[in-house]
PDB file of C-alpha atoms and ligand atoms in Angstrom:
ATOM      1  CA  SER A 200       5.289 -17.836 -45.970  1.00  0.00           C
ATOM      2  CA  LYS A 201       3.439 -14.556 -46.378  1.00  0.00           C
ATOM      3  CA  GLU A 202       1.107 -16.285 -48.772  1.00  0.00           C
ATOM      4  CA  LYS A 203       0.611 -19.138 -46.355  1.00  0.00           C
ATOM      5  CA  LYS A 204      -0.343 -16.701 -43.607  1.00  0.00           C
ATOM      6  CA  GLN A 205      -2.811 -15.017 -45.876  1.00  0.00           C
ATOM      7  CA  LYS A 206      -4.415 -18.365 -46.635  1.00  0.00           C
ATOM      8  CA  GLU A 207      -4.614 -19.187 -42.967  1.00  0.00           C
ATOM      9  CA  LYS A 208      -6.278 -15.870 -42.302  1.00  0.00           C
ATOM     10  CA  GLN A 209      -8.849 -16.479 -44.977  1.00  0.00           C
ATOM     11  CA  GLY A 210      -9.494 -19.922 -43.572  1.00  0.00           C
ATOM     12  CA  LYS A 211     -10.102 -18.418 -40.150  1.00  0.00           C
ATOM     13  CA  MET A 212     -12.497 -15.861 -41.518  1.00  0.00           C
ATOM     14  CA  THR A 213     -14.540 -18.509 -43.275  1.00  0.00           C
ATOM     15  CA  LYS A 214     -14.637 -20.499 -40.074  1.00  0.00           C
ATOM     16  CA  GLN A 215     -15.843 -17.415 -38.211  1.00  0.00           C
ATOM     17  CA  ALA A 216     -18.560 -16.772 -40.752  1.00  0.00           C
ATOM     18  CA  LEU A 217     -19.713 -20.378 -40.450  1.00  0.00           C
ATOM     19  CA  GLY A 218     -19.746 -20.103 -36.699  1.00  0.00           C
ATOM     20  CA  LYS A 219     -21.962 -17.062 -36.832  1.00  0.00           C
ATOM     21  CA  GLU A 220     -24.405 -18.760 -39.084  1.00  0.00           C
ATOM     22  CA  GLU A 221     -24.520 -21.680 -36.753  1.00  0.00           C
ATOM     23  CA  CYS A 222     -25.291 -19.421 -33.815  1.00  0.00           C
ATOM     24  CA  GLN A 223     -28.099 -17.739 -35.637  1.00  0.00           C
ATOM     25  CA  GLY A 224     -29.906 -21.006 -35.517  1.00  0.00           C
ATOM     26  CA  ALA A 225     -29.381 -22.456 -38.973  1.00  0.00           C
ATOM     27  CA  GLN A 226     -30.036 -26.182 -39.130  1.00  0.00           C
ATOM     28  CA  ARG A 227     -26.564 -27.008 -40.249  1.00  0.00           C
ATOM     29  CA  VAL A 228     -24.993 -30.285 -39.478  1.00  0.00           C
ATOM     30  CA  SER A 229     -21.503 -29.562 -38.371  1.00  0.00           C
ATOM     31  CA  PRO A 230     -18.841 -31.324 -36.367  1.00  0.00           C
ATOM     32  CA  PRO A 231     -19.327 -30.672 -32.634  1.00  0.00           C
ATOM     33  CA  ARG A 232     -17.447 -27.741 -31.207  1.00  0.00           C
ATOM     34  CA  SER A 233     -16.669 -26.970 -27.645  1.00  0.00           C
ATOM     35  CA  ASP A 234     -18.889 -24.355 -26.018  1.00  0.00           C
ATOM     36  CA  MET A 235     -15.923 -22.105 -25.524  1.00  0.00           C
ATOM     37  CA  GLU A 236     -15.052 -22.179 -29.200  1.00  0.00           C
ATOM     38  CA  LYS A 237     -18.650 -21.519 -30.139  1.00  0.00           C
ATOM     39  CA  GLY A 238     -18.752 -18.500 -27.887  1.00  0.00           C
ATOM     40  CA  LEU A 239     -15.551 -17.121 -29.328  1.00  0.00           C
ATOM     41  CA  LEU A 240     -16.714 -17.653 -32.860  1.00  0.00           C
ATOM     42  CA  CYS A 241     -19.876 -15.757 -32.148  1.00  0.00           C
ATOM     43  CA  GLY A 242     -17.909 -12.855 -30.779  1.00  0.00           C
ATOM     44  CA  GLU A 243     -18.858 -13.527 -27.185  1.00  0.00           C
ATOM     45  CA  MET A 244     -16.431 -13.104 -24.349  1.00  0.00           C
ATOM     46  CA  PRO A 245     -15.392 -16.245 -22.526  1.00  0.00           C
ATOM     47  CA  SER A 246     -17.613 -16.588 -19.463  1.00  0.00           C
ATOM     48  CA  GLU A 247     -14.661 -16.502 -17.065  1.00  0.00           C
ATOM     49  CA  ASP A 248     -14.638 -13.306 -14.961  1.00  0.00           C
ATOM     50  CA  PRO A 249     -11.413 -11.366 -14.506  1.00  0.00           C
ATOM     51  CA  PRO A 250      -9.689 -12.422 -11.289  1.00  0.00           C
ATOM     52  CA  PRO A 251     -10.715 -10.255  -8.315  1.00  0.00           C
ATOM     53  CA  ALA A 252      -8.265  -7.555  -7.283  1.00  0.00           C
ATOM     54  CA  LEU A 253      -6.173  -8.302  -4.203  1.00  0.00           C
ATOM     55  CA  PRO A 254      -5.542  -6.097  -1.169  1.00  0.00           C
ATOM     56  CA  PRO A 255      -1.967  -4.724  -0.894  1.00  0.00           C
ATOM     57  CA  GLN A 256      -1.272  -6.756   2.267  1.00  0.00           C
ATOM     58  CA  GLN A 257      -1.242  -9.871   0.083  1.00  0.00           C
ATOM     59  CA  LEU A 258       1.741  -8.676  -1.907  1.00  0.00           C
ATOM     60  CA  ARG A 259       5.093  -9.358  -0.271  1.00  0.00           C
ATOM     61  CA  VAL A 260       8.130  -8.041  -2.082  1.00  0.00           C
ATOM     62  CA  VAL A 261      11.836  -7.547  -1.639  1.00  0.00           C
ATOM     63  CA  CYS A 262      13.017  -4.393  -3.348  1.00  0.00           C
ATOM     64  CA  ASP A 263      16.422  -4.037  -4.944  1.00  0.00           C
ATOM     65  CA  ASN A 264      18.522  -1.177  -3.539  1.00  0.00           C
ATOM     66  CA  MET A 265      18.331   0.602  -6.894  1.00  0.00           C
ATOM     67  CA  LEU A 266      14.555   0.816  -6.422  1.00  0.00           C
ATOM     68  CA  GLN A 267      14.247   2.409  -3.000  1.00  0.00           C
ATOM     69  CA  GLY A 268      11.850   5.084  -4.223  1.00  0.00           C
ATOM     70  CA  LEU A 269       9.556   2.385  -5.548  1.00  0.00           C
ATOM     71  CA  GLY A 270       9.821   0.463  -2.279  1.00  0.00           C
ATOM     72  CA  ARG A 271       8.825   3.514  -0.261  1.00  0.00           C
ATOM     73  CA  TYR A 272       5.758   4.185  -2.408  1.00  0.00           C
ATOM     74  CA  LEU A 273       4.597   0.574  -2.299  1.00  0.00           C
ATOM     75  CA  ARG A 274       5.046   0.457   1.462  1.00  0.00           C
ATOM     76  CA  CYS A 275       3.087   3.647   1.918  1.00  0.00           C
ATOM     77  CA  LEU A 276       0.236   2.023  -0.030  1.00  0.00           C
ATOM     78  CA  GLY A 277       0.236  -0.958   2.326  1.00  0.00           C
ATOM     79  CA  VAL A 278       2.385  -3.469   0.407  1.00  0.00           C
ATOM     80  CA  ASP A 279       4.676  -5.615   2.572  1.00  0.00           C
ATOM     81  CA  VAL A 280       8.082  -4.330   1.433  1.00  0.00           C
ATOM     82  CA  VAL A 281      11.556  -5.350   2.530  1.00  0.00           C
ATOM     83  CA  MET A 282      14.278  -3.162   1.063  1.00  0.00           C
ATOM     84  CA  LEU A 283      17.793  -4.335   0.385  1.00  0.00           C
ATOM     85  CA  GLU A 284      20.436  -2.270   2.137  1.00  0.00           C
ATOM     86  CA  ASN A 285      23.032  -0.636  -0.071  1.00  0.00           C
ATOM     87  CA  THR A 286      25.609  -3.107   1.147  1.00  0.00           C
ATOM     88  CA  ASP A 287      23.407  -6.177   0.612  1.00  0.00           C
ATOM     89  CA  ASP A 288      24.370  -8.653  -2.057  1.00  0.00           C
ATOM     90  CA  HIS A 289      21.687  -9.781  -4.479  1.00  0.00           C
ATOM     91  CA  ARG A 290      21.863 -13.207  -2.907  1.00  0.00           C
ATOM     92  CA  VAL A 291      20.066 -11.633   0.079  1.00  0.00           C
ATOM     93  CA  ALA A 292      17.109 -10.906  -2.196  1.00  0.00           C
ATOM     94  CA  ALA A 293      17.050 -14.474  -3.484  1.00  0.00           C
ATOM     95  CA  LYS A 294      17.148 -15.808   0.055  1.00  0.00           C
ATOM     96  CA  LEU A 295      14.305 -13.529   1.225  1.00  0.00           C
ATOM     97  CA  ALA A 296      12.272 -14.576  -1.799  1.00  0.00           C
ATOM     98  CA  GLN A 297      12.706 -18.228  -0.925  1.00  0.00           C
ATOM     99  CA  VAL A 298      12.439 -18.070   2.861  1.00  0.00           C
ATOM    100  CA  GLU A 299       9.681 -15.470   3.187  1.00  0.00           C
ATOM    101  CA  GLY A 300       7.868 -16.122  -0.095  1.00  0.00           C
ATOM    102  CA  ARG A 301       8.568 -12.645  -1.454  1.00  0.00           C
ATOM    103  CA  VAL A 302       8.614 -11.452  -5.044  1.00  0.00           C
ATOM    104  CA  ILE A 303      11.841  -9.735  -6.075  1.00  0.00           C
ATOM    105  CA  LEU A 304      11.567  -6.317  -7.732  1.00  0.00           C
ATOM    106  CA  THR A 305      14.760  -5.500  -9.553  1.00  0.00           C
ATOM    107  CA  CYS A 306      16.105  -3.859 -12.671  1.00  0.00           C
ATOM    108  CA  GLY A 307      18.942  -4.220 -15.135  1.00  0.00           C
ATOM    109  CA  GLN A 308      21.496  -6.973 -15.172  1.00  0.00           C
ATOM    110  CA  PRO A 309      20.735  -8.718 -11.823  1.00  0.00           C
ATOM    111  CA  TYR A 310      17.345  -9.765 -13.162  1.00  0.00           C
ATOM    112  CA  GLN A 311      18.657 -12.668 -15.264  1.00  0.00           C
ATOM    113  CA  THR A 312      20.630 -14.134 -12.389  1.00  0.00           C
ATOM    114  CA  LEU A 313      17.842 -13.691  -9.861  1.00  0.00           C
ATOM    115  CA  ARG A 314      15.227 -15.131 -12.163  1.00  0.00           C
ATOM    116  CA  SER A 315      17.261 -18.260 -12.662  1.00  0.00           C
ATOM    117  CA  GLN A 316      17.570 -18.591  -8.882  1.00  0.00           C
ATOM    118  CA  VAL A 317      13.981 -18.025  -7.816  1.00  0.00           C
ATOM    119  CA  GLY A 318      11.930 -18.749 -10.933  1.00  0.00           C
ATOM    120  CA  GLU A 319      10.079 -16.656 -13.465  1.00  0.00           C
ATOM    121  CA  GLY A 320       6.992 -15.721 -11.408  1.00  0.00           C
ATOM    122  CA  ARG A 321       9.003 -14.702  -8.343  1.00  0.00           C
ATOM    123  CA  CYS A 322      10.988 -11.915  -9.980  1.00  0.00           C
ATOM    124  CA  LEU A 323       9.902  -8.780 -11.809  1.00  0.00           C
ATOM    125  CA  SER A 324      12.173  -6.535 -13.815  1.00  0.00           C
ATOM    126  CA  LEU A 325      11.453  -2.795 -13.883  1.00  0.00           C
ATOM    127  CA  ASP A 326      12.703   0.097 -15.955  1.00  0.00           C
ATOM    128  CA  CYS A 327      15.241   1.953 -13.812  1.00  0.00           C
ATOM    129  CA  SER A 328      14.791   5.162 -15.764  1.00  0.00           C
ATOM    130  CA  GLU A 329      11.086   5.294 -15.019  1.00  0.00           C
ATOM    131  CA  LYS A 330       9.798   7.487 -12.173  1.00  0.00           C
ATOM    132  CA  ALA A 331       9.248   5.667  -8.878  1.00  0.00           C
ATOM    133  CA  LYS A 332       5.568   6.523  -8.931  1.00  0.00           C
ATOM    134  CA  ASP A 333       5.126   5.010 -12.405  1.00  0.00           C
ATOM    135  CA  GLN A 334       7.052   1.912 -11.361  1.00  0.00           C
ATOM    136  CA  ALA A 335       4.709   1.540  -8.395  1.00  0.00           C
ATOM    137  CA  VAL A 336       1.625   1.775 -10.610  1.00  0.00           C
ATOM    138  CA  ARG A 337       3.171  -0.835 -12.919  1.00  0.00           C
ATOM    139  CA  VAL A 338       3.808  -3.251 -10.056  1.00  0.00           C
ATOM    140  CA  LEU A 339       0.291  -2.838  -8.652  1.00  0.00           C
ATOM    141  CA  ARG A 340      -1.256  -3.484 -12.060  1.00  0.00           C
ATOM    142  CA  HIS A 341       1.017  -6.448 -12.741  1.00  0.00           C
ATOM    143  CA  PHE A 342      -0.054  -8.205  -9.554  1.00  0.00           C
ATOM    144  CA  ASN A 343      -3.658  -6.986  -9.741  1.00  0.00           C
ATOM    145  CA  ILE A 344      -3.403  -5.155  -6.418  1.00  0.00           C
ATOM    146  CA  GLN A 345      -6.087  -2.643  -5.486  1.00  0.00           C
ATOM    147  CA  PRO A 346      -5.213  -0.395  -2.535  1.00  0.00           C
ATOM    148  CA  THR A 347      -7.829   1.760  -0.826  1.00  0.00           C
ATOM    149  CA  PRO A 348      -7.309   5.050   1.049  1.00  0.00           C
ATOM    150  CA  GLY A 349      -7.426   3.008   4.264  1.00  0.00           C
ATOM    151  CA  ASP A 350      -4.231   1.246   3.192  1.00  0.00           C
ATOM    152  CA  ILE A 351      -2.263   4.486   2.963  1.00  0.00           C
ATOM    153  CA  PHE A 352       0.335   4.531   5.756  1.00  0.00           C
ATOM    154  CA  SER A 353      -1.067   1.298   7.191  1.00  0.00           C
ATOM    155  CA  ARG A 354       2.593   0.277   7.498  1.00  0.00           C
ATOM    156  CA  CYS A 355       5.357   2.057   9.305  1.00  0.00           C
ATOM    157  CA  GLN A 356       7.433   3.860   6.707  1.00  0.00           C
ATOM    158  CA  ALA A 357      10.544   3.274   8.754  1.00  0.00           C
ATOM    159  CA  CYS A 358      10.341  -0.442   9.567  1.00  0.00           C
ATOM    160  CA  ASN A 359       7.434  -1.971   7.562  1.00  0.00           C
ATOM    161  CA  SER A 360       5.518  -3.125  10.652  1.00  0.00           C
ATOM    162  CA  ASP A 361       1.742  -2.847  10.441  1.00  0.00           C
ATOM    163  CA  GLN A 362       1.104  -2.618  14.156  1.00  0.00           C
ATOM    164  CA  TYR A 363       0.490   0.697  15.890  1.00  0.00           C
ATOM    165  CA  VAL A 364      -0.857   1.960  19.173  1.00  0.00           C
ATOM    166  CA  GLU A 365      -3.171   4.937  19.159  1.00  0.00           C
ATOM    167  CA  ILE A 366      -2.406   7.782  21.512  1.00  0.00           C
ATOM    168  CA  PRO A 367      -5.039  10.511  21.826  1.00  0.00           C
ATOM    169  CA  ARG A 368      -3.804  14.079  22.162  1.00  0.00           C
ATOM    170  CA  ALA A 369      -4.512  14.379  25.885  1.00  0.00           C
ATOM    171  CA  ASP A 370      -2.437  11.258  26.625  1.00  0.00           C
ATOM    172  CA  MET A 371       0.356  12.450  24.339  1.00  0.00           C
ATOM    173  CA  ILE A 372       0.493  15.770  26.186  1.00  0.00           C
ATOM    174  CA  GLY A 373       0.648  13.852  29.457  1.00  0.00           C
ATOM    175  CA  LEU A 374       3.541  11.697  28.233  1.00  0.00           C
ATOM    176  CA  LEU A 375       5.470  14.678  26.868  1.00  0.00           C
ATOM    177  CA  LYS A 376       5.120  16.533  30.148  1.00  0.00           C
ATOM    178  CA  GLU A 377       6.083  13.473  32.150  1.00  0.00           C
ATOM    179  CA  LYS A 378       9.278  13.042  30.151  1.00  0.00           C
ATOM    180  CA  GLY A 379      10.157  16.709  30.183  1.00  0.00           C
ATOM    181  CA  TYR A 380       9.569  17.448  26.504  1.00  0.00           C
ATOM    182  CA  LEU A 381       6.820  19.889  27.337  1.00  0.00           C
ATOM    183  CA  GLN A 382       7.057  22.588  29.986  1.00  0.00           C
ATOM    184  CA  ASP A 383       3.890  23.350  31.876  1.00  0.00           C
ATOM    185  CA  SER A 384       4.134  26.962  30.852  1.00  0.00           C
ATOM    186  CA  THR A 385       5.268  26.382  27.263  1.00  0.00           C
ATOM    187  CA  ASP A 386       2.244  27.750  25.542  1.00  0.00           C
ATOM    188  CA  PRO A 387      -0.631  29.515  27.267  1.00  0.00           C
ATOM    189  CA  THR A 388      -3.068  28.790  24.415  1.00  0.00           C
ATOM    190  CA  LEU A 389      -2.242  25.120  24.543  1.00  0.00           C
ATOM    191  CA  GLU A 390      -2.764  25.108  28.274  1.00  0.00           C
ATOM    192  CA  LYS A 391      -6.172  26.671  27.873  1.00  0.00           C
ATOM    193  CA  PHE A 392      -6.965  24.258  25.105  1.00  0.00           C
ATOM    194  CA  CYS A 393      -6.084  21.243  27.244  1.00  0.00           C
ATOM    195  CA  GLN A 394      -8.219  22.483  30.090  1.00  0.00           C
ATOM    196  CA  GLN A 395     -11.162  22.818  27.782  1.00  0.00           C
ATOM    197  CA  GLU A 396     -10.616  19.343  26.544  1.00  0.00           C
ATOM    198  CA  GLU A 397     -10.417  17.892  30.017  1.00  0.00           C
ATOM    199  CA  GLN A 398     -13.826  19.263  30.831  1.00  0.00           C
ATOM    200  CA  GLU A 399     -15.364  17.134  28.131  1.00  0.00           C
ATOM    201  CA  PRO A 400     -16.071  13.582  29.250  1.00  0.00           C
ATOM    202  CA  ASP A 401     -15.260  12.143  25.804  1.00  0.00           C
ATOM    203  CA  ASP A 402     -13.099  14.270  23.602  1.00  0.00           C
ATOM    204  CA  THR A 403     -13.761  12.203  20.503  1.00  0.00           C
ATOM    205  CA  LEU A 404     -17.316  13.473  20.568  1.00  0.00           C
ATOM    206  CA  THR A 405     -16.529  17.158  20.583  1.00  0.00           C
ATOM    207  CA  PRO A 406     -16.621  18.279  16.973  1.00  0.00           C
ATOM    208  CA  ALA A 407     -15.463  21.787  17.800  1.00  0.00           C
ATOM    209  CA  LEU A 408     -12.167  20.525  19.138  1.00  0.00           C
ATOM    210  CA  THR A 409     -11.700  17.370  17.110  1.00  0.00           C
ATOM    211  CA  PRO A 410     -11.683  18.506  13.500  1.00  0.00           C
ATOM    212  CA  GLU A 411     -11.974  15.237  11.588  1.00  0.00           C
ATOM    213  CA  PRO A 412     -11.252  11.648  12.423  1.00  0.00           C
ATOM    214  CA  PRO A 413      -8.015  10.562  10.763  1.00  0.00           C
ATOM    215  CA  ARG A 414      -8.611   8.788   7.505  1.00  0.00           C
ATOM    216  CA  TYR A 415      -5.433   6.840   7.158  1.00  0.00           C
ATOM    217  CA  ALA A 416      -4.013   3.625   8.487  1.00  0.00           C
ATOM    218  CA  ALA A 417      -7.460   2.075   8.798  1.00  0.00           C
ATOM    219  CA  GLN A 418      -6.076  -1.245   7.599  1.00  0.00           C
ATOM    220  CA  CYS A 419      -3.295  -1.637  10.129  1.00  0.00           C
ATOM    221  CA  ARG A 420      -3.400  -3.744  13.271  1.00  0.00           C
ATOM    222  CA  TRP A 421      -3.947  -1.972  16.575  1.00  0.00           C
ATOM    223  CA  ALA A 422      -1.972  -2.976  19.601  1.00  0.00           C
ATOM    224  CA  SER A 423      -2.897  -2.110  23.160  1.00  0.00           C
ATOM    225  CA  LEU A 424      -0.739   0.084  25.329  1.00  0.00           C
ATOM    226  CA  SER A 425      -0.559  -2.658  27.931  1.00  0.00           C
ATOM    227  CA  GLY A 426       2.700  -3.982  26.488  1.00  0.00           C
ATOM    228  CA  LEU A 427       4.416  -0.621  26.962  1.00  0.00           C
ATOM    229  CA  ASP A 428       6.788  -0.254  29.892  1.00  0.00           C
ATOM    230  CA  ARG A 429       5.325   2.758  31.679  1.00  0.00           C
ATOM    231  CA  ASN A 430       8.610   3.860  33.207  1.00  0.00           C
ATOM    232  CA  THR A 431      10.898   3.676  30.202  1.00  0.00           C
ATOM    233  CA  LEU A 432       8.131   4.017  27.558  1.00  0.00           C
ATOM    234  CA  THR A 433       9.673   1.056  25.776  1.00  0.00           C
ATOM    235  CA  PHE A 434       7.727  -1.463  23.696  1.00  0.00           C
ATOM    236  CA  PRO A 435       8.060  -5.229  24.242  1.00  0.00           C
ATOM    237  CA  GLY A 436      10.489  -5.463  21.294  1.00  0.00           C
ATOM    238  CA  GLY A 437      12.848  -3.035  23.017  1.00  0.00           C
ATOM    239  CA  SER A 438      12.237   0.203  21.087  1.00  0.00           C
ATOM    240  CA  PRO A 439      11.426   3.338  23.058  1.00  0.00           C
ATOM    241  CA  MET A 440       8.613   5.623  21.925  1.00  0.00           C
ATOM    242  CA  GLN A 441      10.271   8.445  19.973  1.00  0.00           C
ATOM    243  CA  LEU A 442       8.636  11.272  21.908  1.00  0.00           C
ATOM    244  CA  HIS A 443      11.381  13.757  21.055  1.00  0.00           C
ATOM    245  CA  THR A 444      10.128  13.812  17.448  1.00  0.00           C
ATOM    246  CA  VAL A 445       6.733  15.262  18.367  1.00  0.00           C
ATOM    247  CA  PRO A 446       6.764  19.046  17.848  1.00  0.00           C
ATOM    248  CA  PRO A 447       4.777  20.729  20.668  1.00  0.00           C
ATOM    249  CA  THR A 448       3.198  23.136  18.169  1.00  0.00           C
ATOM    250  CA  LEU A 449       1.507  20.178  16.548  1.00  0.00           C
ATOM    251  CA  LEU A 450      -0.529  19.337  19.610  1.00  0.00           C
ATOM    252  CA  GLN A 451      -3.118  21.978  18.894  1.00  0.00           C
ATOM    253  CA  ARG A 452      -4.256  20.515  15.620  1.00  0.00           C
ATOM    254  CA  VAL A 453      -3.537  16.776  15.772  1.00  0.00           C
ATOM    255  CA  PRO A 454      -6.184  14.836  17.719  1.00  0.00           C
ATOM    256  CA  LEU A 455      -4.588  11.419  17.467  1.00  0.00           C
ATOM    257  CA  PHE A 456      -1.074  10.016  17.247  1.00  0.00           C
ATOM    258  CA  TYR A 457       0.000   6.586  16.033  1.00  0.00           C
ATOM    259  CA  VAL A 458       3.088   4.930  17.380  1.00  0.00           C
ATOM    260  CA  CYS A 459       4.775   1.974  15.673  1.00  0.00           C
ATOM    261  CA  THR A 460       5.197  -0.753  18.271  1.00  0.00           C
ATOM    262  CA  ARG A 461       8.259  -2.183  16.528  1.00  0.00           C
ATOM    263  CA  CYS A 462      10.459   0.888  16.106  1.00  0.00           C
ATOM    264  CA  GLY A 463       8.698   3.492  18.273  1.00  0.00           C
ATOM    265  CA  LYS A 464       8.267   6.053  15.510  1.00  0.00           C
ATOM    266  CA  VAL A 465       5.404   8.499  16.070  1.00  0.00           C
ATOM    267  CA  PHE A 466       3.033   9.368  13.201  1.00  0.00           C
ATOM    268  CA  TRP A 467       0.076  11.646  12.699  1.00  0.00           C
ATOM    269  CA  GLU A 468      -2.109  12.529   9.773  1.00  0.00           C
ATOM    270  CA  GLY A 469      -0.705  15.451   7.874  1.00  0.00           C
ATOM    271  CA  SER A 470      -0.410  16.693   4.319  1.00  0.00           C
ATOM    272  CA  HIS A 471       1.375  13.476   3.263  1.00  0.00           C
ATOM    273  CA  PHE A 472      -1.910  11.643   3.226  1.00  0.00           C
ATOM    274  CA  SER A 473      -3.572  13.938   0.667  1.00  0.00           C
ATOM    275  CA  ARG A 474      -0.412  13.968  -1.392  1.00  0.00           C
ATOM    276  CA  VAL A 475      -0.332  10.169  -1.674  1.00  0.00           C
ATOM    277  CA  LEU A 476      -4.071  10.103  -2.311  1.00  0.00           C
ATOM    278  CA  SER A 477      -3.797  12.456  -5.245  1.00  0.00           C
ATOM    279  CA  LEU A 478      -0.574  10.909  -6.581  1.00  0.00           C
ATOM    280  CA  PHE A 479      -2.125   7.435  -6.785  1.00  0.00           C
ATOM    281  CA  GLN A 480      -5.686   8.361  -7.712  1.00  0.00           C
ATOM    282  CA  GLU A 481      -5.536   6.183 -10.813  1.00  0.00           C
ATOM    283  CA  VAL A 482      -4.881   2.954  -8.903  1.00  0.00           C
ATOM    284  CA  LEU A 483      -6.647   3.596  -5.609  1.00  0.00           C
ATOM    285  CA  HIS A 484     -10.105   2.256  -5.083  1.00  0.00           C
ATOM    286  CA  LEU A 485     -11.878   5.494  -4.231  1.00  0.00           C
ATOM    287  CA  THR A 486     -15.396   5.902  -2.998  1.00  0.00           C
ATOM    288  CA  HIS A 487     -17.240   9.149  -3.606  1.00  0.00           C
ATOM    289  CA  GLU A 488     -16.124  10.637  -0.286  1.00  0.00           C
ATOM    290  CA  ASP A 489     -12.457   9.899  -0.938  1.00  0.00           C
ATOM    291  CA  LYS A 490     -12.253  11.840  -4.166  1.00  0.00           C
ATOM    292  CA  VAL A 491      -9.551  14.465  -4.137  1.00  0.00           C
ATOM    293  CA  PRO A 492     -11.090  17.897  -4.589  1.00  0.00           C
TER     294      PRO A 492
HETATM  295 ZN1   ZN B  77       8.246   1.186  12.720  1.00  0.00          ZN
END
């Protein structure tokens, strides 16, 4: 059979040579070929463009409980990730895949079973021994997903919701005082700082006090504060704003807070953002300004 292969190879080469000749304009009478075949024979690429990359919001996955690190990274890049609880059976993953149209990310033995339940394209097997970051890069490449810096933390890391309300520093200070998390005399420098800020009609336009606009979560959905119960500081879904997690010392340097309207968790831009940016440089779509120094 080795000989047969060799013959086949030679045959192909002759065919290629003929094709080339034909393309160079020789008046040869030959059986008609399809345009595609002609192009290939002449060493041209097929005219079809590679499929355009998709934004991370378009990828919906359910992550096996052995792959929680992977799930966290994908979620922080904006992918819609549901994670199996440690007590969840694999049938939960199959159900989520079918009901919510999610792709299952799994590893090891469960893959065969799950694949037979949900179908080949709806289940991806990963190498459990690989680092979570490398698994994440693999998944993004497999599904042709191209996150941008604006996708980083566009989902709540705790509950996967992509809806936040923005709370500027002055309002956050007001809420903290109102609920007794901040004493009026806690910090004299902060007090002075707040007074200065109040004198400005629009604190977003005071570069001296507002260092840089936050760069993350640009791709999330913004909710209005109108749904918040002003007395209990509870969102329509029933979760209270987690004010107790905001360290008062932070108020001096964070101009804007984000609160998840589903679970009430409070976020702000910190060193995590740069860390994720540099960790995923190779897959992020970076413009010149985004480049990590
Ligand atoms: Zn949340």
